[in-house]
Amino acid sequence: MRAAVLVFPGSTCDADCYRAVESVLGVPVAYVPHTATDLSSFDLIVVPGGFSYGDYLRAGAIARFAPVMAGLRAAAERGAYVLGICNGFQILLEAGLLEGAMRRNERLAFRCHQTELRVVNAATPFTTRFEPGETIRVPIAHGEGNWYCDEATLARLRAGDQIVFTYVGENPNGSVADVAGICNPEGNVLGMMPHPERAADARLGSEDGARLFQSVLAAWEERRAAAVAG
Amino acid sequence: MIKARVYVTIKEGVLDPQGKAVAGALASLGFEDVVGVRVGKFLEIELDAGDREDAAVRVKRMCDELLANPVIEDYRFELEPRDGA
């Protein structure tokens, strides 16, 4: 499996994502700049956190016009695994690859601390290594994580099992239905506000995030084995 | 030159955390008659264009494609009169 970590002007979590993929999975991983146009050689594409384009206008609003986004869209369409973390999630929402939109945190404070998440859907390529309903610990660091969608969209996401993570206990940002992460209908594109790359090493306080990356590798290996056998 | 003034606001029915915070601050300053606040964005766009109808079409496209997020924002705009009034 080959992984890419996209880097936009203002991305800050690219190095942590690179390190997490490298140390947890040991697979080839590359930084890919926002100017690249071809992502066809990658199986996992991580859109990292940070403040791309300064969060100007709206977080992720300008990143979605970067040259690399056409390649990202093509990758998502061919079934590559796309993981958007924090600003990455915001970019995927603005690009229409995931549904809903982000608002400022409900009480306006930038929330930067450990959270507990429930794994609502443990059947996505990103969550098979978790138990359904399991509580995991993953940190957040965001001022605009207040995910919103209308009633009809929420009903559709629920019906399609597209809600992947919710906050347990206190919702730090006011997101609709306590949503912390969602996926597309096919399940190969995941966006989440918490940072699994910061929960991939016991020295950081939690290793729960490591299993997210391991799930992706397992899904990729299974798909490849099926393709070879079939 | 044509100048467009674009107003982007959070849709009615979508919670506006910033508006709520501002309303609370106004109340604590003694402005108890404030029942609601919505905080939006104001953009001024200068277009090197001559035709007002064409400019309106282009500004609408700008709003639809970038300036407003249609999931949570509404917009309206006005074009400055040609004589700069």
PDB file of C-alpha atoms in Angstrom:
ATOM      1  CA  MET A   1       0.000   0.000   0.000  1.00  0.00           C
ATOM      2  CA  ARG A   2       1.325   3.464  -0.864  1.00  0.00           C
ATOM      3  CA  ALA A   3       0.237   6.471   1.181  1.00  0.00           C
ATOM      4  CA  ALA A   4       0.258  10.169   0.446  1.00  0.00           C
ATOM      5  CA  VAL A   5      -0.017  13.101   2.825  1.00  0.00           C
ATOM      6  CA  LEU A   6      -1.204  16.237   1.041  1.00  0.00           C
ATOM      7  CA  VAL A   7       0.432  19.521   1.972  1.00  0.00           C
ATOM      8  CA  PHE A   8      -1.371  22.826   1.379  1.00  0.00           C
ATOM      9  CA  PRO A   9      -0.006  26.258   2.227  1.00  0.00           C
ATOM     10  CA  GLY A  10      -0.845  26.459   5.921  1.00  0.00           C
ATOM     11  CA  SER A  11      -1.136  22.725   6.615  1.00  0.00           C
ATOM     12  CA  THR A  12       0.514  22.018   9.966  1.00  0.00           C
ATOM     13  CA  CYS A  13      -0.232  18.395  10.801  1.00  0.00           C
ATOM     14  CA  ASP A  14       1.326  16.838   7.718  1.00  0.00           C
ATOM     15  CA  ALA A  15       4.483  15.738   9.538  1.00  0.00           C
ATOM     16  CA  ASP A  16       2.496  14.076  12.330  1.00  0.00           C
ATOM     17  CA  CYS A  17       0.363  12.233   9.770  1.00  0.00           C
ATOM     18  CA  TYR A  18       3.456  11.131   7.825  1.00  0.00           C
ATOM     19  CA  ARG A  19       5.086   9.892  11.032  1.00  0.00           C
ATOM     20  CA  ALA A  20       1.964   8.049  12.165  1.00  0.00           C
ATOM     21  CA  VAL A  21       1.595   6.195   8.852  1.00  0.00           C
ATOM     22  CA  GLU A  22       5.303   5.408   8.755  1.00  0.00           C
ATOM     23  CA  SER A  23       5.636   4.170  12.330  1.00  0.00           C
ATOM     24  CA  VAL A  24       2.288   2.376  12.624  1.00  0.00           C
ATOM     25  CA  LEU A  25       2.160   0.778   9.170  1.00  0.00           C
ATOM     26  CA  GLY A  26       5.706   0.887   7.848  1.00  0.00           C
ATOM     27  CA  VAL A  27       4.432   1.434   4.303  1.00  0.00           C
ATOM     28  CA  PRO A  28       5.901   3.869   1.743  1.00  0.00           C
ATOM     29  CA  VAL A  29       4.496   7.331   2.434  1.00  0.00           C
ATOM     30  CA  ALA A  30       5.113  10.555   0.545  1.00  0.00           C
ATOM     31  CA  TYR A  31       4.358  14.238   1.009  1.00  0.00           C
ATOM     32  CA  VAL A  32       2.401  15.483  -1.997  1.00  0.00           C
ATOM     33  CA  PRO A  33       2.150  19.238  -2.572  1.00  0.00           C
ATOM     34  CA  HIS A  34      -1.113  20.987  -3.365  1.00  0.00           C
ATOM     35  CA  THR A  35       0.182  21.649  -6.863  1.00  0.00           C
ATOM     36  CA  ALA A  36       0.450  17.978  -7.812  1.00  0.00           C
ATOM     37  CA  THR A  37      -2.202  16.754 -10.226  1.00  0.00           C
ATOM     38  CA  ASP A  38      -1.773  12.989 -10.224  1.00  0.00           C
ATOM     39  CA  LEU A  39      -2.564  10.841  -7.194  1.00  0.00           C
ATOM     40  CA  SER A  40      -3.159   7.667  -9.172  1.00  0.00           C
ATOM     41  CA  SER A  41      -0.281   5.764  -7.564  1.00  0.00           C
ATOM     42  CA  PHE A  42      -1.606   6.138  -4.011  1.00  0.00           C
ATOM     43  CA  ASP A  43      -3.949   3.839  -2.113  1.00  0.00           C
ATOM     44  CA  LEU A  44      -4.343   5.962   1.025  1.00  0.00           C
ATOM     45  CA  ILE A  45      -4.448   9.735   0.844  1.00  0.00           C
ATOM     46  CA  VAL A  46      -4.369  11.702   4.077  1.00  0.00           C
ATOM     47  CA  VAL A  47      -5.598  15.284   4.046  1.00  0.00           C
ATOM     48  CA  PRO A  48      -3.995  16.643   7.216  1.00  0.00           C
ATOM     49  CA  GLY A  49      -5.009  19.238   9.766  1.00  0.00           C
ATOM     50  CA  GLY A  50      -3.841  22.813  10.037  1.00  0.00           C
ATOM     51  CA  PHE A  51      -4.931  26.161   8.670  1.00  0.00           C
ATOM     52  CA  SER A  52      -4.717  25.826   4.900  1.00  0.00           C
ATOM     53  CA  TYR A  53      -4.840  29.254   3.288  1.00  0.00           C
ATOM     54  CA  GLY A  54      -5.168  30.721   6.752  1.00  0.00           C
ATOM     55  CA  ASP A  55      -8.764  29.446   7.022  1.00  0.00           C
ATOM     56  CA  TYR A  56      -9.549  32.606   5.060  1.00  0.00           C
ATOM     57  CA  LEU A  57     -13.189  33.053   4.002  1.00  0.00           C
ATOM     58  CA  ARG A  58     -14.096  29.659   5.525  1.00  0.00           C
ATOM     59  CA  ALA A  59     -11.879  26.828   6.687  1.00  0.00           C
ATOM     60  CA  GLY A  60     -11.133  24.669   3.666  1.00  0.00           C
ATOM     61  CA  ALA A  61     -12.965  26.988   1.254  1.00  0.00           C
ATOM     62  CA  ILE A  62      -9.913  27.960  -0.756  1.00  0.00           C
ATOM     63  CA  ALA A  63      -8.052  24.637  -0.510  1.00  0.00           C
ATOM     64  CA  ARG A  64     -10.796  22.976  -2.502  1.00  0.00           C
ATOM     65  CA  PHE A  65      -9.657  24.844  -5.594  1.00  0.00           C
ATOM     66  CA  ALA A  66      -6.045  23.713  -5.321  1.00  0.00           C
ATOM     67  CA  PRO A  67      -4.711  21.775  -8.337  1.00  0.00           C
ATOM     68  CA  VAL A  68      -4.413  18.545  -6.318  1.00  0.00           C
ATOM     69  CA  MET A  69      -8.151  18.391  -5.618  1.00  0.00           C
ATOM     70  CA  ALA A  70      -9.033  17.050  -9.071  1.00  0.00           C
ATOM     71  CA  GLY A  71      -6.640  14.178  -8.455  1.00  0.00           C
ATOM     72  CA  LEU A  72      -8.096  13.662  -4.980  1.00  0.00           C
ATOM     73  CA  ARG A  73     -11.618  13.507  -6.371  1.00  0.00           C
ATOM     74  CA  ALA A  74     -10.498  10.961  -8.991  1.00  0.00           C
ATOM     75  CA  ALA A  75      -8.817   8.906  -6.293  1.00  0.00           C
ATOM     76  CA  ALA A  76     -11.972   8.900  -4.174  1.00  0.00           C
ATOM     77  CA  GLU A  77     -14.026   7.877  -7.193  1.00  0.00           C
ATOM     78  CA  ARG A  78     -11.790   4.907  -7.996  1.00  0.00           C
ATOM     79  CA  GLY A  79     -12.106   3.702  -4.402  1.00  0.00           C
ATOM     80  CA  ALA A  80      -8.817   4.822  -2.892  1.00  0.00           C
ATOM     81  CA  TYR A  81      -8.979   5.492   0.847  1.00  0.00           C
ATOM     82  CA  VAL A  82      -9.184   9.185   1.669  1.00  0.00           C
ATOM     83  CA  LEU A  83      -8.777  10.294   5.283  1.00  0.00           C
ATOM     84  CA  GLY A  84      -9.498  13.933   6.098  1.00  0.00           C
ATOM     85  CA  ILE A  85      -8.426  15.008   9.583  1.00  0.00           C
ATOM     86  CA  CYS A  86      -9.586  18.291  11.101  1.00  0.00           C
ATOM     87  CA  ASN A  87      -8.796  20.890   8.390  1.00  0.00           C
ATOM     88  CA  GLY A  88      -8.729  17.901   6.044  1.00  0.00           C
ATOM     89  CA  PHE A  89     -12.325  17.127   7.021  1.00  0.00           C
ATOM     90  CA  GLN A  90     -13.215  20.784   6.421  1.00  0.00           C
ATOM     91  CA  ILE A  91     -11.617  20.617   2.952  1.00  0.00           C
ATOM     92  CA  LEU A  92     -13.543  17.438   2.064  1.00  0.00           C
ATOM     93  CA  LEU A  93     -16.805  19.110   3.164  1.00  0.00           C
ATOM     94  CA  GLU A  94     -16.136  22.243   1.097  1.00  0.00           C
ATOM     95  CA  ALA A  95     -15.200  20.041  -1.873  1.00  0.00           C
ATOM     96  CA  GLY A  96     -18.496  18.195  -1.584  1.00  0.00           C
ATOM     97  CA  LEU A  97     -16.779  14.834  -1.018  1.00  0.00           C
ATOM     98  CA  LEU A  98     -18.542  14.610   2.339  1.00  0.00           C
ATOM     99  CA  GLU A  99     -21.876  16.092   3.360  1.00  0.00           C
ATOM    100  CA  GLY A 100     -22.615  18.975   5.677  1.00  0.00           C
ATOM    101  CA  ALA A 101     -20.668  22.089   6.605  1.00  0.00           C
ATOM    102  CA  MET A 102     -18.583  23.374   9.513  1.00  0.00           C
ATOM    103  CA  ARG A 103     -19.395  26.244  11.808  1.00  0.00           C
ATOM    104  CA  ARG A 104     -17.500  27.920  14.639  1.00  0.00           C
ATOM    105  CA  ASN A 105     -17.531  25.935  17.864  1.00  0.00           C
ATOM    106  CA  GLU A 106     -20.776  26.555  19.700  1.00  0.00           C
ATOM    107  CA  ARG A 107     -19.209  28.392  22.616  1.00  0.00           C
ATOM    108  CA  LEU A 108     -16.525  29.904  20.378  1.00  0.00           C
ATOM    109  CA  ALA A 109     -13.565  28.594  22.396  1.00  0.00           C
ATOM    110  CA  PHE A 110     -10.788  26.711  20.598  1.00  0.00           C
ATOM    111  CA  ARG A 111     -10.989  23.248  22.126  1.00  0.00           C
ATOM    112  CA  CYS A 112      -7.680  21.481  22.513  1.00  0.00           C
ATOM    113  CA  HIS A 113      -7.826  18.363  24.674  1.00  0.00           C
ATOM    114  CA  GLN A 114      -8.374  14.627  24.781  1.00  0.00           C
ATOM    115  CA  THR A 115     -11.869  13.418  23.888  1.00  0.00           C
ATOM    116  CA  GLU A 116     -13.711  10.142  24.083  1.00  0.00           C
ATOM    117  CA  LEU A 117     -15.287   8.934  20.877  1.00  0.00           C
ATOM    118  CA  ARG A 118     -17.774   6.185  20.225  1.00  0.00           C
ATOM    119  CA  VAL A 119     -17.079   4.021  17.176  1.00  0.00           C
ATOM    120  CA  VAL A 120     -20.594   4.031  15.772  1.00  0.00           C
ATOM    121  CA  ASN A 121     -19.719   2.165  12.575  1.00  0.00           C
ATOM    122  CA  ALA A 122     -16.983  -0.457  12.974  1.00  0.00           C
ATOM    123  CA  ALA A 123     -17.483  -1.816   9.469  1.00  0.00           C
ATOM    124  CA  THR A 124     -15.819   0.926   7.423  1.00  0.00           C
ATOM    125  CA  PRO A 125     -12.326   0.340   5.993  1.00  0.00           C
ATOM    126  CA  PHE A 126     -11.090   2.758   8.682  1.00  0.00           C
ATOM    127  CA  THR A 127     -12.729   1.085  11.670  1.00  0.00           C
ATOM    128  CA  THR A 128     -12.685  -2.697  11.308  1.00  0.00           C
ATOM    129  CA  ARG A 129     -10.030  -2.967  14.021  1.00  0.00           C
ATOM    130  CA  PHE A 130     -12.431  -1.423  16.546  1.00  0.00           C
ATOM    131  CA  GLU A 131     -15.382  -3.052  18.258  1.00  0.00           C
ATOM    132  CA  PRO A 132     -18.846  -1.673  17.388  1.00  0.00           C
ATOM    133  CA  GLY A 133     -19.735   0.870  20.047  1.00  0.00           C
ATOM    134  CA  GLU A 134     -16.207   0.907  21.461  1.00  0.00           C
ATOM    135  CA  THR A 135     -15.051   4.050  23.260  1.00  0.00           C
ATOM    136  CA  ILE A 136     -11.671   5.328  22.156  1.00  0.00           C
ATOM    137  CA  ARG A 137      -9.534   8.293  23.215  1.00  0.00           C
ATOM    138  CA  VAL A 138      -8.403  10.728  20.529  1.00  0.00           C
ATOM    139  CA  PRO A 139      -7.443  14.400  20.985  1.00  0.00           C
ATOM    140  CA  ILE A 140      -9.050  17.384  19.297  1.00  0.00           C
ATOM    141  CA  ALA A 141      -7.656  20.827  18.542  1.00  0.00           C
ATOM    142  CA  HIS A 142     -10.091  23.027  16.669  1.00  0.00           C
ATOM    143  CA  GLY A 143     -12.125  26.205  16.682  1.00  0.00           C
ATOM    144  CA  GLU A 144     -14.446  25.265  13.820  1.00  0.00           C
ATOM    145  CA  GLY A 145     -15.622  21.726  14.457  1.00  0.00           C
ATOM    146  CA  ASN A 146     -19.319  22.417  14.796  1.00  0.00           C
ATOM    147  CA  TRP A 147     -20.498  20.150  11.974  1.00  0.00           C
ATOM    148  CA  TYR A 148     -23.957  20.905  10.635  1.00  0.00           C
ATOM    149  CA  CYS A 149     -26.366  19.237   8.282  1.00  0.00           C
ATOM    150  CA  ASP A 150     -30.139  19.573   7.856  1.00  0.00           C
ATOM    151  CA  GLU A 151     -32.679  17.031   9.093  1.00  0.00           C
ATOM    152  CA  ALA A 152     -33.063  15.290   5.746  1.00  0.00           C
ATOM    153  CA  THR A 153     -29.310  14.845   5.364  1.00  0.00           C
ATOM    154  CA  LEU A 154     -28.971  13.550   8.920  1.00  0.00           C
ATOM    155  CA  ALA A 155     -31.692  10.980   8.314  1.00  0.00           C
ATOM    156  CA  ARG A 156     -29.953   9.875   5.140  1.00  0.00           C
ATOM    157  CA  LEU A 157     -26.541   9.613   6.836  1.00  0.00           C
ATOM    158  CA  ARG A 158     -28.037   7.543   9.630  1.00  0.00           C
ATOM    159  CA  ALA A 159     -29.808   5.256   7.172  1.00  0.00           C
ATOM    160  CA  GLY A 160     -26.569   4.784   5.261  1.00  0.00           C
ATOM    161  CA  ASP A 161     -24.468   4.120   8.400  1.00  0.00           C
ATOM    162  CA  GLN A 162     -22.314   7.075   7.451  1.00  0.00           C
ATOM    163  CA  ILE A 163     -21.929   8.406  10.974  1.00  0.00           C
ATOM    164  CA  VAL A 164     -18.656   6.837  12.058  1.00  0.00           C
ATOM    165  CA  PHE A 165     -17.617   8.584  15.302  1.00  0.00           C
ATOM    166  CA  THR A 166     -19.596  10.569  17.873  1.00  0.00           C
ATOM    167  CA  TYR A 167     -18.428  12.369  20.990  1.00  0.00           C
ATOM    168  CA  VAL A 168     -19.061  10.562  24.263  1.00  0.00           C
ATOM    169  CA  GLY A 169     -20.015  12.719  27.223  1.00  0.00           C
ATOM    170  CA  GLU A 170     -19.544  16.402  26.483  1.00  0.00           C
ATOM    171  CA  ASN A 171     -19.811  17.514  22.857  1.00  0.00           C
ATOM    172  CA  PRO A 172     -16.909  19.968  22.615  1.00  0.00           C
ATOM    173  CA  ASN A 173     -18.231  21.993  19.693  1.00  0.00           C
ATOM    174  CA  GLY A 174     -22.018  21.624  19.377  1.00  0.00           C
ATOM    175  CA  SER A 175     -21.976  19.446  16.256  1.00  0.00           C
ATOM    176  CA  VAL A 176     -25.328  18.074  15.131  1.00  0.00           C
ATOM    177  CA  ALA A 177     -26.011  14.629  16.633  1.00  0.00           C
ATOM    178  CA  ASP A 178     -22.628  14.819  18.453  1.00  0.00           C
ATOM    179  CA  VAL A 179     -20.942  13.852  15.188  1.00  0.00           C
ATOM    180  CA  ALA A 180     -17.138  13.684  15.265  1.00  0.00           C
ATOM    181  CA  GLY A 181     -16.597  11.853  11.974  1.00  0.00           C
ATOM    182  CA  ILE A 182     -18.571  10.749   8.919  1.00  0.00           C
ATOM    183  CA  CYS A 183     -17.929   8.830   5.726  1.00  0.00           C
ATOM    184  CA  ASN A 184     -19.300   8.847   2.197  1.00  0.00           C
ATOM    185  CA  PRO A 185     -21.894   6.245   1.124  1.00  0.00           C
ATOM    186  CA  GLU A 186     -19.197   3.937  -0.275  1.00  0.00           C
ATOM    187  CA  GLY A 187     -17.192   4.133   2.958  1.00  0.00           C
ATOM    188  CA  ASN A 188     -13.824   4.892   1.364  1.00  0.00           C
ATOM    189  CA  VAL A 189     -13.760   8.598   2.308  1.00  0.00           C
ATOM    190  CA  LEU A 190     -13.688   9.450   6.025  1.00  0.00           C
ATOM    191  CA  GLY A 191     -13.600  12.879   7.606  1.00  0.00           C
ATOM    192  CA  MET A 192     -13.099  13.409  11.328  1.00  0.00           C
ATOM    193  CA  MET A 193     -12.325  16.389  13.534  1.00  0.00           C
ATOM    194  CA  PRO A 194     -10.214  14.493  16.152  1.00  0.00           C
ATOM    195  CA  HIS A 195      -6.581  13.665  15.364  1.00  0.00           C
ATOM    196  CA  PRO A 196      -5.897   9.910  15.182  1.00  0.00           C
ATOM    197  CA  GLU A 197      -2.281  10.649  14.234  1.00  0.00           C
ATOM    198  CA  ARG A 198      -1.889  12.191  17.710  1.00  0.00           C
ATOM    199  CA  ALA A 199      -3.213   9.023  19.335  1.00  0.00           C
ATOM    200  CA  ALA A 200      -0.907   6.569  17.624  1.00  0.00           C
ATOM    201  CA  ASP A 201       1.772   6.213  20.268  1.00  0.00           C
ATOM    202  CA  ALA A 202       1.431   5.381  23.976  1.00  0.00           C
ATOM    203  CA  ARG A 203       3.809   8.233  24.769  1.00  0.00           C
ATOM    204  CA  LEU A 204       1.151  10.643  23.447  1.00  0.00           C
ATOM    205  CA  GLY A 205      -1.449   9.357  25.907  1.00  0.00           C
ATOM    206  CA  SER A 206      -3.425   7.065  23.623  1.00  0.00           C
ATOM    207  CA  GLU A 207      -2.687   4.440  21.000  1.00  0.00           C
ATOM    208  CA  ASP A 208      -6.309   4.099  19.878  1.00  0.00           C
ATOM    209  CA  GLY A 209      -5.680   6.050  16.685  1.00  0.00           C
ATOM    210  CA  ALA A 210      -3.165   3.467  15.496  1.00  0.00           C
ATOM    211  CA  ARG A 211      -5.958   0.975  14.901  1.00  0.00           C
ATOM    212  CA  LEU A 212      -7.581   3.348  12.414  1.00  0.00           C
ATOM    213  CA  PHE A 213      -4.503   3.235  10.205  1.00  0.00           C
ATOM    214  CA  GLN A 214      -4.174  -0.517  10.720  1.00  0.00           C
ATOM    215  CA  SER A 215      -7.782  -0.967   9.628  1.00  0.00           C
ATOM    216  CA  VAL A 216      -7.034   0.793   6.330  1.00  0.00           C
ATOM    217  CA  LEU A 217      -4.022  -1.424   5.638  1.00  0.00           C
ATOM    218  CA  ALA A 218      -6.060  -4.531   6.433  1.00  0.00           C
ATOM    219  CA  ALA A 219      -8.847  -3.368   4.115  1.00  0.00           C
ATOM    220  CA  TRP A 220      -6.369  -2.659   1.330  1.00  0.00           C
ATOM    221  CA  GLU A 221      -4.703  -6.078   1.753  1.00  0.00           C
ATOM    222  CA  GLU A 222      -8.055  -7.843   1.737  1.00  0.00           C
ATOM    223  CA  ARG A 223      -9.158  -6.029  -1.405  1.00  0.00           C
ATOM    224  CA  ARG A 224      -5.891  -6.806  -3.146  1.00  0.00           C
ATOM    225  CA  ALA A 225      -6.087 -10.468  -2.182  1.00  0.00           C
ATOM    226  CA  ALA A 226      -9.632 -10.645  -3.526  1.00  0.00           C
ATOM    227  CA  ALA A 227      -8.539  -8.998  -6.767  1.00  0.00           C
ATOM    228  CA  VAL A 228      -5.647 -11.435  -7.195  1.00  0.00           C
ATOM    229  CA  ALA A 229      -7.762 -14.484  -6.383  1.00  0.00           C
ATOM    230  CA  GLY A 230     -10.765 -13.362  -8.434  1.00  0.00           C
TER     231      GLY A 230
ATOM    232  CA  MET B   1     -15.173  49.782 -12.922  1.00  0.00           C
ATOM    233  CA  ILE B   2     -18.157  48.231 -11.218  1.00  0.00           C
ATOM    234  CA  LYS B   3     -18.145  47.661  -7.496  1.00  0.00           C
ATOM    235  CA  ALA B   4     -20.227  44.878  -5.985  1.00  0.00           C
ATOM    236  CA  ARG B   5     -21.162  44.726  -2.322  1.00  0.00           C
ATOM    237  CA  VAL B   6     -21.781  41.167  -1.190  1.00  0.00           C
ATOM    238  CA  TYR B   7     -23.429  40.250   2.103  1.00  0.00           C
ATOM    239  CA  VAL B   8     -23.089  36.666   3.304  1.00  0.00           C
ATOM    240  CA  THR B   9     -25.112  35.545   6.309  1.00  0.00           C
ATOM    241  CA  ILE B  10     -25.762  32.305   8.128  1.00  0.00           C
ATOM    242  CA  LYS B  11     -29.115  30.858   7.054  1.00  0.00           C
ATOM    243  CA  GLU B  12     -32.126  31.348   9.253  1.00  0.00           C
ATOM    244  CA  GLY B  13     -32.632  28.185  11.222  1.00  0.00           C
ATOM    245  CA  VAL B  14     -28.926  27.414  11.441  1.00  0.00           C
ATOM    246  CA  LEU B  15     -27.441  28.227  14.827  1.00  0.00           C
ATOM    247  CA  ASP B  16     -25.011  31.147  14.628  1.00  0.00           C
ATOM    248  CA  PRO B  17     -22.591  30.790  17.562  1.00  0.00           C
ATOM    249  CA  GLN B  18     -20.941  34.121  16.893  1.00  0.00           C
ATOM    250  CA  GLY B  19     -24.277  35.946  16.759  1.00  0.00           C
ATOM    251  CA  LYS B  20     -25.312  34.333  19.985  1.00  0.00           C
ATOM    252  CA  ALA B  21     -22.064  35.372  21.675  1.00  0.00           C
ATOM    253  CA  VAL B  22     -22.418  38.949  20.461  1.00  0.00           C
ATOM    254  CA  ALA B  23     -26.029  39.113  21.668  1.00  0.00           C
ATOM    255  CA  GLY B  24     -24.927  37.914  25.084  1.00  0.00           C
ATOM    256  CA  ALA B  25     -22.168  40.512  25.217  1.00  0.00           C
ATOM    257  CA  LEU B  26     -24.588  43.293  24.224  1.00  0.00           C
ATOM    258  CA  ALA B  27     -26.994  42.186  26.946  1.00  0.00           C
ATOM    259  CA  SER B  28     -24.278  42.314  29.570  1.00  0.00           C
ATOM    260  CA  LEU B  29     -23.436  45.820  28.381  1.00  0.00           C
ATOM    261  CA  GLY B  30     -27.009  46.811  29.215  1.00  0.00           C
ATOM    262  CA  PHE B  31     -28.600  46.555  25.752  1.00  0.00           C
ATOM    263  CA  GLU B  32     -31.466  44.425  26.995  1.00  0.00           C
ATOM    264  CA  ASP B  33     -33.653  45.244  24.020  1.00  0.00           C
ATOM    265  CA  VAL B  34     -31.458  43.128  21.708  1.00  0.00           C
ATOM    266  CA  VAL B  35     -33.394  39.951  20.930  1.00  0.00           C
ATOM    267  CA  GLY B  36     -31.064  38.483  18.344  1.00  0.00           C
ATOM    268  CA  VAL B  37     -27.836  39.001  16.432  1.00  0.00           C
ATOM    269  CA  ARG B  38     -26.531  37.329  13.293  1.00  0.00           C
ATOM    270  CA  VAL B  39     -22.923  37.842  12.259  1.00  0.00           C
ATOM    271  CA  GLY B  40     -22.098  37.689   8.580  1.00  0.00           C
ATOM    272  CA  LYS B  41     -19.468  38.692   6.088  1.00  0.00           C
ATOM    273  CA  PHE B  42     -19.276  41.734   3.887  1.00  0.00           C
ATOM    274  CA  LEU B  43     -17.167  41.709   0.731  1.00  0.00           C
ATOM    275  CA  GLU B  44     -16.443  44.497  -1.683  1.00  0.00           C
ATOM    276  CA  ILE B  45     -15.511  43.313  -5.147  1.00  0.00           C
ATOM    277  CA  GLU B  46     -14.195  45.615  -7.835  1.00  0.00           C
ATOM    278  CA  LEU B  47     -14.795  44.369 -11.337  1.00  0.00           C
ATOM    279  CA  ASP B  48     -13.085  45.616 -14.444  1.00  0.00           C
ATOM    280  CA  ALA B  49     -16.338  45.319 -16.372  1.00  0.00           C
ATOM    281  CA  GLY B  50     -18.654  47.654 -18.175  1.00  0.00           C
ATOM    282  CA  ASP B  51     -21.873  45.735 -18.498  1.00  0.00           C
ATOM    283  CA  ARG B  52     -23.915  45.700 -15.284  1.00  0.00           C
ATOM    284  CA  GLU B  53     -26.077  42.728 -16.210  1.00  0.00           C
ATOM    285  CA  ASP B  54     -23.037  40.692 -17.110  1.00  0.00           C
ATOM    286  CA  ALA B  55     -21.368  41.778 -13.864  1.00  0.00           C
ATOM    287  CA  ALA B  56     -24.405  40.661 -11.873  1.00  0.00           C
ATOM    288  CA  VAL B  57     -24.279  37.224 -13.482  1.00  0.00           C
ATOM    289  CA  ARG B  58     -20.595  36.890 -12.704  1.00  0.00           C
ATOM    290  CA  VAL B  59     -20.939  38.051  -9.101  1.00  0.00           C
ATOM    291  CA  LYS B  60     -23.754  35.568  -8.587  1.00  0.00           C
ATOM    292  CA  ARG B  61     -21.460  32.815  -9.859  1.00  0.00           C
ATOM    293  CA  MET B  62     -18.722  33.987  -7.500  1.00  0.00           C
ATOM    294  CA  CYS B  63     -21.155  33.721  -4.609  1.00  0.00           C
ATOM    295  CA  ASP B  64     -22.430  30.308  -5.686  1.00  0.00           C
ATOM    296  CA  GLU B  65     -18.979  28.855  -6.257  1.00  0.00           C
ATOM    297  CA  LEU B  66     -16.859  30.337  -3.496  1.00  0.00           C
ATOM    298  CA  LEU B  67     -18.049  33.281  -1.467  1.00  0.00           C
ATOM    299  CA  ALA B  68     -20.964  31.547   0.268  1.00  0.00           C
ATOM    300  CA  ASN B  69     -21.302  27.959   1.417  1.00  0.00           C
ATOM    301  CA  PRO B  70     -24.832  27.053   0.245  1.00  0.00           C
ATOM    302  CA  VAL B  71     -25.251  24.488   3.018  1.00  0.00           C
ATOM    303  CA  ILE B  72     -25.259  27.097   5.761  1.00  0.00           C
ATOM    304  CA  GLU B  73     -25.090  30.534   4.154  1.00  0.00           C
ATOM    305  CA  ASP B  74     -27.347  32.876   2.209  1.00  0.00           C
ATOM    306  CA  TYR B  75     -26.120  35.844   0.223  1.00  0.00           C
ATOM    307  CA  ARG B  76     -27.317  38.966  -1.486  1.00  0.00           C
ATOM    308  CA  PHE B  77     -25.409  41.586  -3.385  1.00  0.00           C
ATOM    309  CA  GLU B  78     -25.839  45.005  -4.892  1.00  0.00           C
ATOM    310  CA  LEU B  79     -23.927  46.707  -7.653  1.00  0.00           C
ATOM    311  CA  GLU B  80     -22.765  50.238  -7.042  1.00  0.00           C
ATOM    312  CA  PRO B  81     -24.365  52.712  -9.406  1.00  0.00           C
ATOM    313  CA  ARG B  82     -22.131  53.455 -12.352  1.00  0.00           C
ATOM    314  CA  ASP B  83     -21.677  57.103 -11.440  1.00  0.00           C
ATOM    315  CA  GLY B  84     -20.182  56.128  -8.086  1.00  0.00           C
ATOM    316  CA  ALA B  85     -23.103  57.395  -5.993  1.00  0.00           C
TER     317      ALA B  85
END
